[in-house]
Coordinates of C-alpha atoms in Angstrom, one line a residue:
Chain A
M1391 CA -0.1 0.1 0.0
T1392 CA 1.7 3.4 -1.1
T1393 CA 0.7 6.9 0.3
P1394 CA 0.5 9.5 -2.5
V1395 CA 2.6 12.2 -2.4
L1396 CA 0.6 15.3 -4.3
L1397 CA 3.0 17.8 -6.0
D1398 CA 1.7 21.6 -6.3
T1399 CA 2.2 23.0 -9.4
N1400 CA 5.4 24.9 -8.3
T1401 CA 6.8 22.0 -6.5
Y1402 CA 6.6 20.1 -9.8
L1403 CA 8.1 22.9 -11.8
R1404 CA 10.7 23.4 -9.5
L1405 CA 11.8 19.9 -9.1
A1406 CA 10.5 17.3 -12.0
K1407 CA 13.2 18.5 -14.6
R1408 CA 16.3 17.5 -12.4
V1409 CA 14.8 14.6 -10.0
R1410 CA 14.5 12.1 -12.8
P1411 CA 12.2 9.9 -12.9
F1412 CA 9.8 11.7 -10.8
V1413 CA 6.2 11.2 -11.3
G1414 CA 5.7 7.7 -9.9
L1415 CA 8.8 7.2 -8.0
E1416 CA 8.2 5.6 -5.1
F1417 CA 10.6 6.0 -2.0
G1418 CA 11.0 6.0 1.7
Q1419 CA 9.9 3.0 4.4
V1420 CA 6.3 4.3 4.2
Q1421 CA 6.7 3.6 0.8
Y1422 CA 5.3 7.3 -0.7
V1423 CA 4.7 7.7 -4.2
L1424 CA 5.3 11.0 -6.1
T1425 CA 1.7 11.7 -7.7
I1426 CA 0.6 14.8 -10.1
L1427 CA -3.4 15.5 -10.3
K1428 CA -5.3 16.7 -13.4
V1429 CA -5.9 20.0 -11.6
T1430 CA -2.0 20.7 -11.6
E1431 CA -1.8 19.8 -15.1
D1432 CA -4.6 21.9 -15.9
E1433 CA -3.1 25.0 -14.2
V1434 CA 0.1 24.7 -16.4
H1435 CA -2.1 24.6 -19.8
R1436 CA -4.3 27.7 -18.7
N1437 CA -1.2 29.8 -18.0
P1438 CA 0.8 30.9 -20.7
H1439 CA 3.7 32.5 -18.7
L1440 CA 4.0 29.1 -17.0
Q1441 CA 4.4 27.0 -20.2
F1442 CA 6.5 30.0 -21.6
R1443 CA 9.0 29.7 -18.8
N1444 CA 8.9 25.9 -18.8
P1445 CA 8.8 24.7 -22.2
W1446 CA 10.1 21.1 -21.1
F1447 CA 6.8 20.4 -19.6
D1448 CA 4.9 19.3 -22.6
Q1449 CA 8.1 17.4 -23.7
T1450 CA 6.9 13.7 -24.4
E1451 CA 9.3 12.3 -21.3
Y1452 CA 7.6 14.3 -19.0
A1453 CA 4.0 14.5 -20.4
Q1454 CA 4.1 10.6 -20.7
E1455 CA 5.4 10.3 -17.3
R1456 CA 2.5 12.5 -15.9
I1457 CA -0.7 10.7 -18.1
A1458 CA 0.7 7.2 -17.1
K1459 CA 0.6 7.7 -13.4
Q1460 CA -2.4 9.7 -13.2
V1461 CA -4.8 9.1 -10.4
R1462 CA -8.8 8.5 -10.9
L1463 CA -11.3 9.1 -8.6
T1464 CA -14.8 7.2 -8.1
A1465 CA -18.0 9.3 -8.5
S1466 CA -18.2 9.2 -4.7
E1467 CA -14.8 10.1 -4.2
K1468 CA -14.8 13.3 -6.5
A1469 CA -18.0 14.3 -4.6
Q1470 CA -16.3 14.1 -1.5
V1471 CA -13.3 15.9 -2.7
E1472 CA -15.8 18.9 -4.2
A1473 CA -17.5 19.3 -0.6
A1474 CA -14.4 19.0 1.3
Q1475 CA -12.7 21.8 -1.1
S1476 CA -15.5 24.0 -0.8
V1477 CA -15.7 23.9 2.8
L1478 CA -11.5 24.8 2.7
L1479 CA -12.3 27.5 0.5
G1480 CA -14.8 28.9 2.6
W1481 CA -13.1 29.0 5.8
A1482 CA -10.1 30.6 4.4
R1483 CA -12.5 33.3 3.2
M1484 CA -13.9 33.6 6.6
D1485 CA -10.6 34.7 7.8
L1486 CA -8.9 36.9 5.4
D1487 CA -6.8 38.9 7.7
R1488 CA -5.0 35.6 8.6
F1489 CA -4.6 34.6 5.1
T1490 CA -3.3 37.8 3.6
S1491 CA -0.6 38.1 6.3
Y1492 CA 2.8 37.0 7.0
G1493 CA 3.7 36.0 3.2
R1494 CA 0.3 34.0 2.7
S1495 CA -2.3 34.1 0.6
P1496 CA -5.9 33.0 0.7
P1497 CA -5.8 29.5 -0.9
G1498 CA -7.3 29.3 -4.4
E1499 CA -9.5 26.1 -5.9
A1500 CA -6.3 24.3 -7.3
D1501 CA -4.9 24.7 -3.8
C1502 CA -8.1 23.7 -1.9
W1503 CA -8.6 20.5 -4.4
L1504 CA -5.0 19.2 -3.6
L1505 CA -5.9 19.7 0.3
A1506 CA -9.3 18.2 -0.1
F1507 CA -7.9 15.1 -1.8
G1508 CA -5.4 14.5 0.7
Q1509 CA -8.4 14.6 3.1
V1510 CA -10.5 12.1 1.1
R1511 CA -7.5 9.7 0.0
P1512 CA -4.9 10.2 2.5
A1513 CA -2.1 11.6 0.8
V1514 CA 0.7 14.1 1.6
V1515 CA 0.2 17.6 -0.2
V1516 CA 3.6 19.2 -1.4
T1517 CA 3.7 23.3 -1.3
D1518 CA 5.4 26.1 -0.7
D1519 CA 2.5 28.2 -0.6
L1520 CA 2.1 29.6 3.1
G1521 CA -1.6 30.1 3.0
M1522 CA -2.2 26.7 2.1
H1523 CA 0.3 25.7 5.5
E1524 CA -1.7 27.9 7.5
L1525 CA -4.9 26.4 6.7
V1526 CA -4.0 22.9 7.4
K1527 CA -3.3 24.1 10.9
D1528 CA -7.2 23.9 11.6
F1529 CA -7.2 20.6 9.6
P1530 CA -4.8 18.1 11.2
D1531 CA -5.8 15.3 9.4
I1532 CA -4.5 17.0 6.2
K1533 CA -0.6 16.1 6.1
V1534 CA 1.5 18.9 4.1
W1535 CA 4.8 19.3 3.4
H1536 CA 7.4 22.3 2.1
G1537 CA 9.0 21.3 -1.3
Y1538 CA 12.4 21.0 0.4
E1539 CA 11.1 18.8 3.0
L1540 CA 10.2 16.5 0.0
L1541 CA 13.6 17.2 -1.2
A1542 CA 15.1 16.4 2.4
K1543 CA 13.2 12.9 2.4
L1544 CA 14.4 12.3 -1.3
R1545 CA 17.9 12.3 0.1
T1546 CA 17.3 10.5 3.0
A1547 CA 15.7 7.7 0.6
K1548 CA 19.0 8.2 -1.3
V1549 CA 17.1 9.2 -4.5
V1550 CA 19.0 12.4 -4.5
D1551 CA 22.4 13.1 -3.8
D1552 CA 24.2 16.5 -2.7
A1553 CA 25.5 17.6 -5.8
L1554 CA 21.9 17.3 -6.8
I1555 CA 20.6 19.5 -4.2
H1556 CA 23.4 22.0 -4.8
A1557 CA 22.1 22.2 -8.7
I1558 CA 18.6 22.3 -7.7
Y1559 CA 19.6 25.5 -5.3
E1560 CA 21.4 27.0 -7.7
A1561 CA 18.6 26.6 -10.2
L1562 CA 16.1 28.4 -7.8
E1563 CA 18.6 31.3 -7.5
A1564 CA 18.9 31.2 -11.2
N1565 CA 15.5 31.4 -12.1
G1566 CA 14.4 34.1 -9.3
D1567 CA 12.5 31.4 -7.5
M1568 CA 14.0 31.3 -4.5
T1569 CA 11.3 31.3 -1.5
R1570 CA 11.7 32.3 1.8
T1571 CA 11.1 28.4 3.1
W1572 CA 13.7 27.0 1.0
R1573 CA 16.3 29.8 1.7
D1574 CA 16.0 29.3 5.4
A1575 CA 16.2 25.2 4.6
K1576 CA 19.7 25.8 3.3
H1577 CA 21.5 25.9 6.3
T1578 CA 19.2 24.1 8.6
T1579 CA 17.7 21.1 6.9
F1580 CA 20.5 21.0 4.4
K1581 CA 23.3 21.9 7.0
R1582 CA 25.0 18.9 5.8
V1583 CA 24.8 19.8 2.1
F1584 CA 25.8 23.4 2.5
G1585 CA 27.5 23.9 6.3
S1586 CA 25.7 25.8 8.9
G1587 CA 25.9 29.1 7.1
P1588 CA 27.6 32.6 7.7
K1589 CA 27.6 33.6 11.2
A1590 CA 25.3 36.4 12.4
Chain B
M883 CA -17.6 36.3 13.0
H884 CA -20.7 34.5 14.3
K885 CA -21.1 31.0 12.5
V886 CA -24.1 28.8 12.5
I887 CA -24.8 25.5 10.9
H888 CA -27.5 25.3 8.2
S889 CA -29.6 22.8 10.2
E890 CA -32.3 22.3 7.7
N891 CA -30.0 21.2 5.1
I892 CA -28.2 18.7 7.2
K893 CA -31.8 17.3 8.7
Q894 CA -32.9 16.6 5.2
S895 CA -29.6 15.1 4.2
L896 CA -29.8 12.5 7.1
Q897 CA -33.3 11.9 6.3
E898 CA -32.4 11.2 2.6
R899 CA -30.0 8.7 3.9
G900 CA -32.1 7.2 6.4
W901 CA -29.8 8.5 9.3
K902 CA -30.7 9.6 12.8
Q903 CA -28.4 12.0 14.7
K904 CA -26.5 9.4 16.3
D905 CA -25.7 7.8 13.1
L906 CA -24.1 11.0 12.1
A907 CA -22.3 11.6 15.4
E908 CA -20.6 7.9 15.2
A909 CA -19.6 8.5 11.6
L910 CA -17.9 11.9 12.9
G911 CA -16.4 10.5 16.1
V912 CA -18.4 13.0 18.2
T913 CA -21.2 12.6 20.6
A914 CA -24.8 12.7 20.0
Q915 CA -25.1 15.8 22.1
S916 CA -22.5 17.6 20.0
V917 CA -24.4 17.4 16.9
T918 CA -27.4 18.0 18.5
N919 CA -25.6 21.5 19.6
W920 CA -24.8 22.0 16.2
L921 CA -28.2 21.9 14.8
K922 CA -29.7 24.0 17.6
G923 CA -27.1 26.6 16.7
S924 CA -25.5 26.8 20.3
D925 CA -22.4 25.3 19.3
F926 CA -20.3 24.9 16.1
P927 CA -18.2 22.3 14.7
R928 CA -14.4 22.2 14.9
P929 CA -13.1 22.8 11.3
D930 CA -11.9 19.3 11.0
K931 CA -15.3 18.0 12.1
L932 CA -17.1 20.5 9.8
L933 CA -14.7 18.9 6.9
K934 CA -15.7 15.5 7.7
L935 CA -19.4 16.6 7.9
A936 CA -18.8 18.2 4.3
T937 CA -17.2 14.7 3.2
T938 CA -19.6 12.6 5.0
L939 CA -22.7 14.1 3.7
Q940 CA -21.3 15.5 0.3
L941 CA -22.4 19.0 1.2
G942 CA -20.5 21.9 0.4
F943 CA -19.7 24.9 2.3
D944 CA -22.7 27.1 1.4
K945 CA -25.1 24.0 2.3
L946 CA -23.2 23.5 5.8
V947 CA -22.7 27.0 6.8
K948 CA -25.4 30.1 6.9
T949 CA -23.8 32.8 5.7
D950 CA -24.6 36.4 6.1
T951 CA -25.8 37.9 2.7
V952 CA -25.9 41.6 4.1
G953 CA -22.3 42.2 3.4
Q954 CA -21.8 39.9 0.4
P955 CA -20.4 41.8 -3.0
V956 CA -22.8 42.9 -5.7
V957 CA -21.0 42.1 -9.1
A958 CA -21.7 43.1 -12.6
F959 CA -19.9 42.4 -15.9
R960 CA -19.3 44.2 -18.8
K961 CA -19.0 41.1 -21.2
K962 CA -17.3 40.6 -24.2
A963 CA -19.9 40.2 -27.6
G964 CA -20.8 36.8 -27.4
A965 CA -19.6 35.9 -24.2
K966 CA -21.8 33.9 -21.9
T967 CA -21.8 34.8 -18.2
T968 CA -22.0 31.3 -16.2
D969 CA -22.4 30.5 -12.6
A970 CA -18.5 29.8 -12.4
H971 CA -17.8 33.8 -13.6
I972 CA -19.9 34.9 -10.8
D973 CA -18.6 32.7 -8.2
K974 CA -14.8 34.2 -9.2
A975 CA -16.4 37.8 -9.0
M976 CA -17.7 37.3 -5.9
V977 CA -14.3 35.5 -4.5
M978 CA -12.7 39.1 -6.0
G979 CA -15.3 40.8 -4.0
A980 CA -14.8 39.1 -0.6
L981 CA -10.9 39.2 -0.8
L982 CA -11.1 42.7 -1.6
K983 CA -12.8 43.5 1.6
A984 CA -9.1 43.0 2.8
L985 CA -7.6 45.9 0.8
V986 CA -10.2 48.4 1.9
P987 CA -8.4 49.5 5.3
F988 CA -5.6 50.7 3.0
L989 CA -7.6 52.8 0.6
P990 CA -7.3 56.6 1.3
P991 CA -10.4 58.4 2.8
M992 CA -13.7 58.1 0.8
P993 CA -15.6 60.8 0.2
A994 CA -19.1 61.0 2.1
L995 CA -21.2 63.1 -0.1
R996 CA -21.5 61.4 -3.6
L997 CA -23.5 62.3 -6.8
Q998 CA -26.4 59.8 -6.6
L999 CA -29.2 59.8 -9.6
P1000 CA -32.6 59.5 -8.1
A1001 CA -35.1 57.5 -10.3
P1002 CA -32.9 56.9 -13.3
S1003 CA -34.9 56.4 -16.1
T1004 CA -33.9 55.1 -19.9
E1005 CA -36.6 57.3 -21.4
Y1006 CA -35.0 59.7 -24.2
E1007 CA -35.9 63.0 -22.4
P1008 CA -35.2 62.3 -18.9
L1009 CA -32.2 60.6 -19.8
Q1010 CA -30.5 63.7 -21.7
A1011 CA -31.7 65.9 -18.6
V1012 CA -29.8 63.9 -16.4
V1013 CA -26.8 63.3 -19.0
S1014 CA -26.9 67.5 -19.3
Q1015 CA -26.4 67.8 -15.5
V1016 CA -23.5 65.2 -15.3
R1017 CA -21.6 67.1 -18.2
A1018 CA -22.1 70.2 -16.4
R1019 CA -20.5 68.7 -13.6
L1020 CA -17.5 67.7 -16.1
G1021 CA -17.5 71.3 -17.2
L1022 CA -18.2 70.3 -20.7
G1023 CA -20.7 72.1 -23.2
E1024 CA -23.6 70.2 -24.8
E1025 CA -21.4 69.8 -28.1
A1026 CA -18.0 69.0 -26.6
A1027 CA -16.5 65.3 -26.7
V1028 CA -15.7 63.6 -23.6
A1029 CA -12.0 62.2 -23.3
Y1030 CA -11.6 59.3 -20.9
H1031 CA -9.7 61.4 -18.3
D1032 CA -12.6 64.0 -17.8
L1033 CA -14.6 60.8 -16.3
I1034 CA -11.7 59.5 -14.2
G1035 CA -11.8 62.3 -11.4
E1036 CA -15.6 61.1 -11.1
F1037 CA -15.1 57.8 -10.0
A1038 CA -12.6 58.8 -7.3
A1039 CA -15.1 61.6 -6.3
N1040 CA -17.8 59.2 -5.8
G1041 CA -16.2 56.2 -4.0
A1042 CA -15.1 54.4 -6.8
V1043 CA -11.6 52.5 -7.1
V1044 CA -10.5 52.1 -10.8
A1045 CA -8.3 49.0 -11.5
P1046 CA -7.2 48.8 -14.9
V1047 CA -6.2 45.4 -15.7
L1048 CA -4.6 43.6 -18.8
W1049 CA -7.1 41.2 -19.4
G1050 CA -6.2 40.2 -23.1
Q1051 CA -8.6 40.7 -26.0
K1052 CA -9.5 37.3 -26.0
Q1053 CA -8.7 35.1 -23.1
N1054 CA -10.9 36.6 -20.7
H1055 CA -14.8 36.7 -20.7
K1056 CA -15.4 40.2 -19.5
N1057 CA -14.0 43.5 -20.5
A1058 CA -15.2 45.4 -17.3
L1059 CA -16.0 44.2 -13.7
H1060 CA -17.9 46.0 -11.1
I1061 CA -17.6 45.1 -7.4
L1062 CA -19.7 47.1 -5.0
L1063 CA -19.1 46.2 -1.6
P1064 CA -22.1 47.6 0.4
Q1065 CA -20.8 47.3 4.0
E1066 CA -17.9 49.2 3.2
N1067 CA -19.2 51.6 0.9
V1068 CA -16.8 51.3 -2.0
T1069 CA -16.8 50.2 -5.3
F1070 CA -14.3 48.7 -7.6
I1071 CA -13.8 48.8 -11.4
F1072 CA -11.8 46.6 -13.2
L1073 CA -11.4 47.9 -16.8
N1074 CA -9.5 45.9 -19.4
L1075 CA -6.8 48.0 -21.1
D1076 CA -6.3 45.3 -23.6
T1077 CA -9.6 46.9 -25.5
H1078 CA -10.1 49.2 -28.1
Q1079 CA -10.0 52.9 -27.2
E1080 CA -13.5 53.8 -28.5
D1081 CA -14.9 50.9 -26.4
F1082 CA -13.1 51.8 -23.6
K1083 CA -14.3 55.4 -23.0
F1084 CA -18.0 53.8 -23.5
W1085 CA -17.3 51.0 -20.7
M1086 CA -15.9 53.9 -18.4
A1087 CA -19.0 55.7 -19.0
H1088 CA -21.4 52.9 -18.4
E1089 CA -19.4 51.8 -15.2
L1090 CA -19.6 55.7 -14.1
A1091 CA -23.5 55.2 -14.2
H1092 CA -23.3 52.3 -12.3
V1093 CA -21.4 54.2 -9.4
Y1094 CA -24.1 56.9 -9.6
T1095 CA -27.1 54.4 -9.3
P1096 CA -25.8 51.9 -6.5
D1097 CA -29.4 50.8 -5.8
L1098 CA -29.6 49.4 -9.1
A1099 CA -26.5 47.5 -8.7
G1100 CA -26.3 43.8 -9.8
K1101 CA -29.9 44.4 -11.4
E1102 CA -31.0 44.2 -15.1
A1103 CA -32.6 47.7 -14.7
G1104 CA -29.1 48.9 -13.8
E1105 CA -27.5 47.3 -16.8
D1106 CA -30.0 49.0 -19.3
F1107 CA -29.8 52.4 -17.6
A1108 CA -25.8 52.4 -17.5
D1109 CA -25.8 51.7 -21.4
A1110 CA -28.2 54.2 -21.9
F1111 CA -26.5 56.5 -20.0
A1112 CA -23.1 56.1 -21.7
G1113 CA -24.4 56.5 -25.0
A1114 CA -25.9 59.8 -24.1
L1115 CA -23.0 61.2 -22.0
L1116 CA -20.6 60.5 -25.0
F1117 CA -23.2 61.5 -28.0
P1118 CA -25.8 64.1 -26.4
M1119 CA -28.8 64.9 -28.0
A1120 CA -27.4 68.6 -29.5
V1121 CA -24.9 66.4 -31.4
A1122 CA -27.3 63.5 -32.3
R1123 CA -29.8 66.2 -33.7
K1124 CA -26.9 67.7 -36.0
T1125 CA -25.5 64.5 -36.9
Y1126 CA -29.2 63.2 -38.1
E1127 CA -29.7 66.5 -39.8
H1128 CA -26.7 66.2 -41.9
A1129 CA -26.8 62.5 -42.3
R1130 CA -30.4 62.7 -43.9
T1131 CA -29.6 65.2 -46.8
G1132 CA -27.0 63.2 -48.7
T1133 CA -27.1 59.6 -50.0
K1134 CA -26.8 56.6 -48.0
T1135 CA -23.0 56.4 -48.7
A1136 CA -22.6 59.9 -47.4
E1137 CA -24.4 58.9 -44.4
G1138 CA -22.0 56.2 -43.5
K1139 CA -19.1 59.0 -43.7
V1140 CA -21.1 61.3 -41.8
L1141 CA -21.4 58.7 -39.2
T1142 CA -17.8 57.5 -39.0
D1143 CA -16.5 61.0 -39.0
Q1144 CA -18.5 61.8 -36.2
A1145 CA -17.2 58.6 -34.4
K1146 CA -13.9 59.6 -34.9
A1147 CA -14.3 63.1 -33.9
Y1148 CA -16.1 61.9 -30.9
G1149 CA -13.6 59.0 -30.4
I1150 CA -16.4 56.5 -30.0
S1151 CA -17.6 53.8 -32.1
V1152 CA -19.5 54.3 -34.9
F1153 CA -22.2 51.9 -33.5
S1154 CA -22.5 54.4 -30.5
V1155 CA -23.5 57.1 -33.0
F1156 CA -25.9 55.2 -35.0
S1157 CA -27.6 54.1 -32.0
E1158 CA -27.7 57.6 -30.3
V1159 CA -28.6 59.3 -33.9
N1160 CA -31.7 56.9 -34.1
R1161 CA -32.7 57.3 -30.7
Y1162 CA -33.0 61.0 -31.1
A1163 CA -34.9 60.0 -34.4
H1164 CA -37.2 57.8 -32.6
S1165 CA -38.3 60.4 -29.8
E1166 CA -38.9 62.8 -32.7
S1167 CA -41.0 60.6 -34.9
L1168 CA -38.2 60.9 -37.5
P1169 CA -37.6 58.3 -39.9
P1170 CA -34.6 56.2 -38.6
L1171 CA -31.4 56.2 -40.2
R1172 CA -30.5 54.3 -43.9
H1173 CA -27.9 51.8 -42.7
T1174 CA -29.2 48.5 -40.8
Q1175 CA -27.4 47.7 -37.4
E1176 CA -25.8 44.5 -39.4
Q1177 CA -24.0 47.1 -42.1
I1178 CA -22.9 49.5 -39.0
H1179 CA -21.2 46.6 -37.1
Q1180 CA -19.4 45.7 -40.5
M1181 CA -18.0 49.4 -40.6
R1182 CA -17.3 49.1 -37.0
Q1183 CA -14.9 46.2 -37.7
I1184 CA -13.1 47.8 -40.3
Q1185 CA -12.2 51.2 -38.6
R1186 CA -10.8 49.6 -35.3
G1187 CA -8.6 52.0 -33.8
K1188 CA -5.7 51.2 -31.4
T1189 CA -6.3 49.4 -27.7
M1190 CA -5.7 51.5 -24.7
S1191 CA -2.9 49.5 -23.6
E1192 CA -1.2 50.2 -27.2
E1193 CA -2.0 53.6 -26.7
L1194 CA -0.4 53.9 -23.0
F1195 CA 2.2 51.5 -23.2
A1196 CA 3.6 51.2 -27.0
P1197 CA 5.4 48.7 -27.5
V1198 CA 3.3 46.1 -25.3
P1199 CA 3.8 44.1 -23.3
T1200 CA 4.5 46.9 -21.0
E1201 CA 6.8 46.3 -17.5
P1202 CA 5.2 46.3 -14.0
G1203 CA 6.3 49.6 -13.3
A1204 CA 5.0 51.4 -16.3
Y1205 CA 2.1 49.8 -15.7
I1206 CA 1.5 50.6 -11.8
A1207 CA 2.7 54.3 -12.6
A1208 CA 0.1 54.7 -15.5
T1209 CA -2.6 53.4 -12.8
K1210 CA -1.6 56.2 -10.7
N1211 CA -0.8 59.0 -13.2
T1212 CA -3.0 58.3 -16.1
F1213 CA -6.1 56.8 -14.0
K1214 CA -5.8 58.7 -10.7
S1215 CA -6.5 55.8 -8.9
A1216 CA -5.0 54.6 -5.6
F1217 CA -5.3 51.2 -6.3
F1218 CA -1.9 49.8 -6.4
E1219 CA -0.8 52.4 -3.5
S1220 CA -3.1 50.7 -1.5
L1221 CA -2.1 47.1 -2.7
Q1222 CA 1.5 48.3 -1.8
K1223 CA 0.7 49.4 1.5
M1224 CA -1.3 46.4 2.1
I1225 CA 1.7 44.3 1.1
K1226 CA 4.3 46.1 3.1
N1227 CA 2.2 46.3 6.3
K1228 CA 0.8 42.7 6.4
E1229 CA 3.5 41.0 4.1
T1230 CA 0.4 39.5 1.8
G1231 CA 1.5 36.8 -0.4
T1232 CA 1.5 36.8 -4.4
G1233 CA -1.4 34.4 -4.4
Y1234 CA -3.5 37.5 -3.2
I1235 CA -2.8 39.8 -5.9
Q1236 CA -3.3 36.5 -8.4
Q1237 CA -7.0 36.0 -7.1
V1238 CA -8.0 39.4 -6.5
M1239 CA -7.2 40.7 -10.1
D1240 CA -7.7 37.8 -11.8
I1241 CA -4.6 37.2 -13.5
P1242 CA -1.7 34.7 -13.9
M1243 CA 0.2 33.8 -11.2
Q1244 CA 3.5 34.8 -13.1
D1245 CA 2.1 38.2 -13.7
A1246 CA 1.2 38.6 -10.1
I1247 CA 4.6 37.9 -9.0
A1248 CA 5.8 40.4 -11.3
L1249 CA 3.7 43.0 -9.8
H1250 CA 4.4 41.7 -6.4
G1251 CA 8.3 42.3 -6.8
E1252 CA 7.8 45.8 -8.0
L1253 CA 5.4 46.5 -5.3
I1254 CA 7.6 45.6 -2.4
D1255 CA 11.0 47.1 -3.9

């Protein structure tokens, strides 16, 4: 029995080109499996800027990998995910102040679909969206990791090595895609890779 | 916010399943008393139990939780030709409205005294009387052409915040979106700059009509009045009369030229000129112009001008800095200034900009970067 690890759009775009193979990869003692939902695929296809910045997204190798590993929901599961998505969206919108502070944004429809899926089919959601992390504090059954936490687990499972972690961090810097959480993790979670960082 | 469970919907759902309250309590892992208290309105489920309730009964948030409709945004679209407004479009606009509430505390003080048109009418004479008053307020003579910057000041003076947006010419179903927040007494008006100049001015005038008639917001009568007001404001009776007299003296070809010349002179579409001249003729019981509506639409397609974004930012696409500056300087709008205050004050994330402006995430990231610099 595997536990799906659902990748949000940004996590997929940050890691899928460098960690090969990616979608469908099983790792760890819990037997996690990297998974991408159609909602994530659709998000990229709806956004010409994302497609322009990530021309590799629709290359055969990546597209086939995603299609081969797509998850299907039964009608009942779909109805449950829709209901849960609606509650998550509604809950965040009732407390806008909390979800517009400290780098957060109110989670949108695609975000809440992933979280709802994680509630209905026990799964882990991987996202760097701080609003999503804040939201799940109220819904402890939904498990969420930051992108760097996934990378750390892949390192523990010996799927990625230190050289690849260096390359991923360099790419984040080069693409102007370095988030606060990834930066903070560089000399904490990845202390063994990058050292403990400059002394304050 | 006081939250109450929609007990009628839950009772109905239980009945459909043949469940009792204790069955629901068991499914959710709570006591029967908890369920009783939720349904009585004396208690509200913890969020994780609310989520379980949703998945168990397969009911969405609106079916589970009674929401206060008093402060709900009122939305109105200016659709693209042929576009259909679906429930999804309305939901999205309502969400934008809900999110805009968070921006309101960062807006500059709004004027308390605002122009409101009592008993607005689409009848020709009363409408022309209203338009005369508004033109006088704008300092325009009865035959003067209205420039879009003549209208800009009226928005801020009447508690409306203009947000010029770059929604593309084809990608989005709407060219303007009007969101009234009744409790906050603020209106946000999103205007698509990727539209032809002659249409843009009409939409501005249309939106201004909504600002003057908040009681008609979201109603069909409000849309009808806004369309009639915009046409009359931009091409009033005095001009329509002269144009009619001129157009009827020559051949049909000459009539077409008179109409297109006037469209150019007034910076509006030939269709607006045609419509206003025919309205004048109708009010005076005169024969209509010889062109048909279809013929005018064909002429309009041939004589398309530049888009507003091409006019303002050539070459397009523009940089975020220029776009933000144009919003402030050209449209005298406090939208980005307020957004900047909010982002700096609260450290609001990029996703807020993306959702509140209905733009792609990459554009939101670029704007966010510009605003926090």
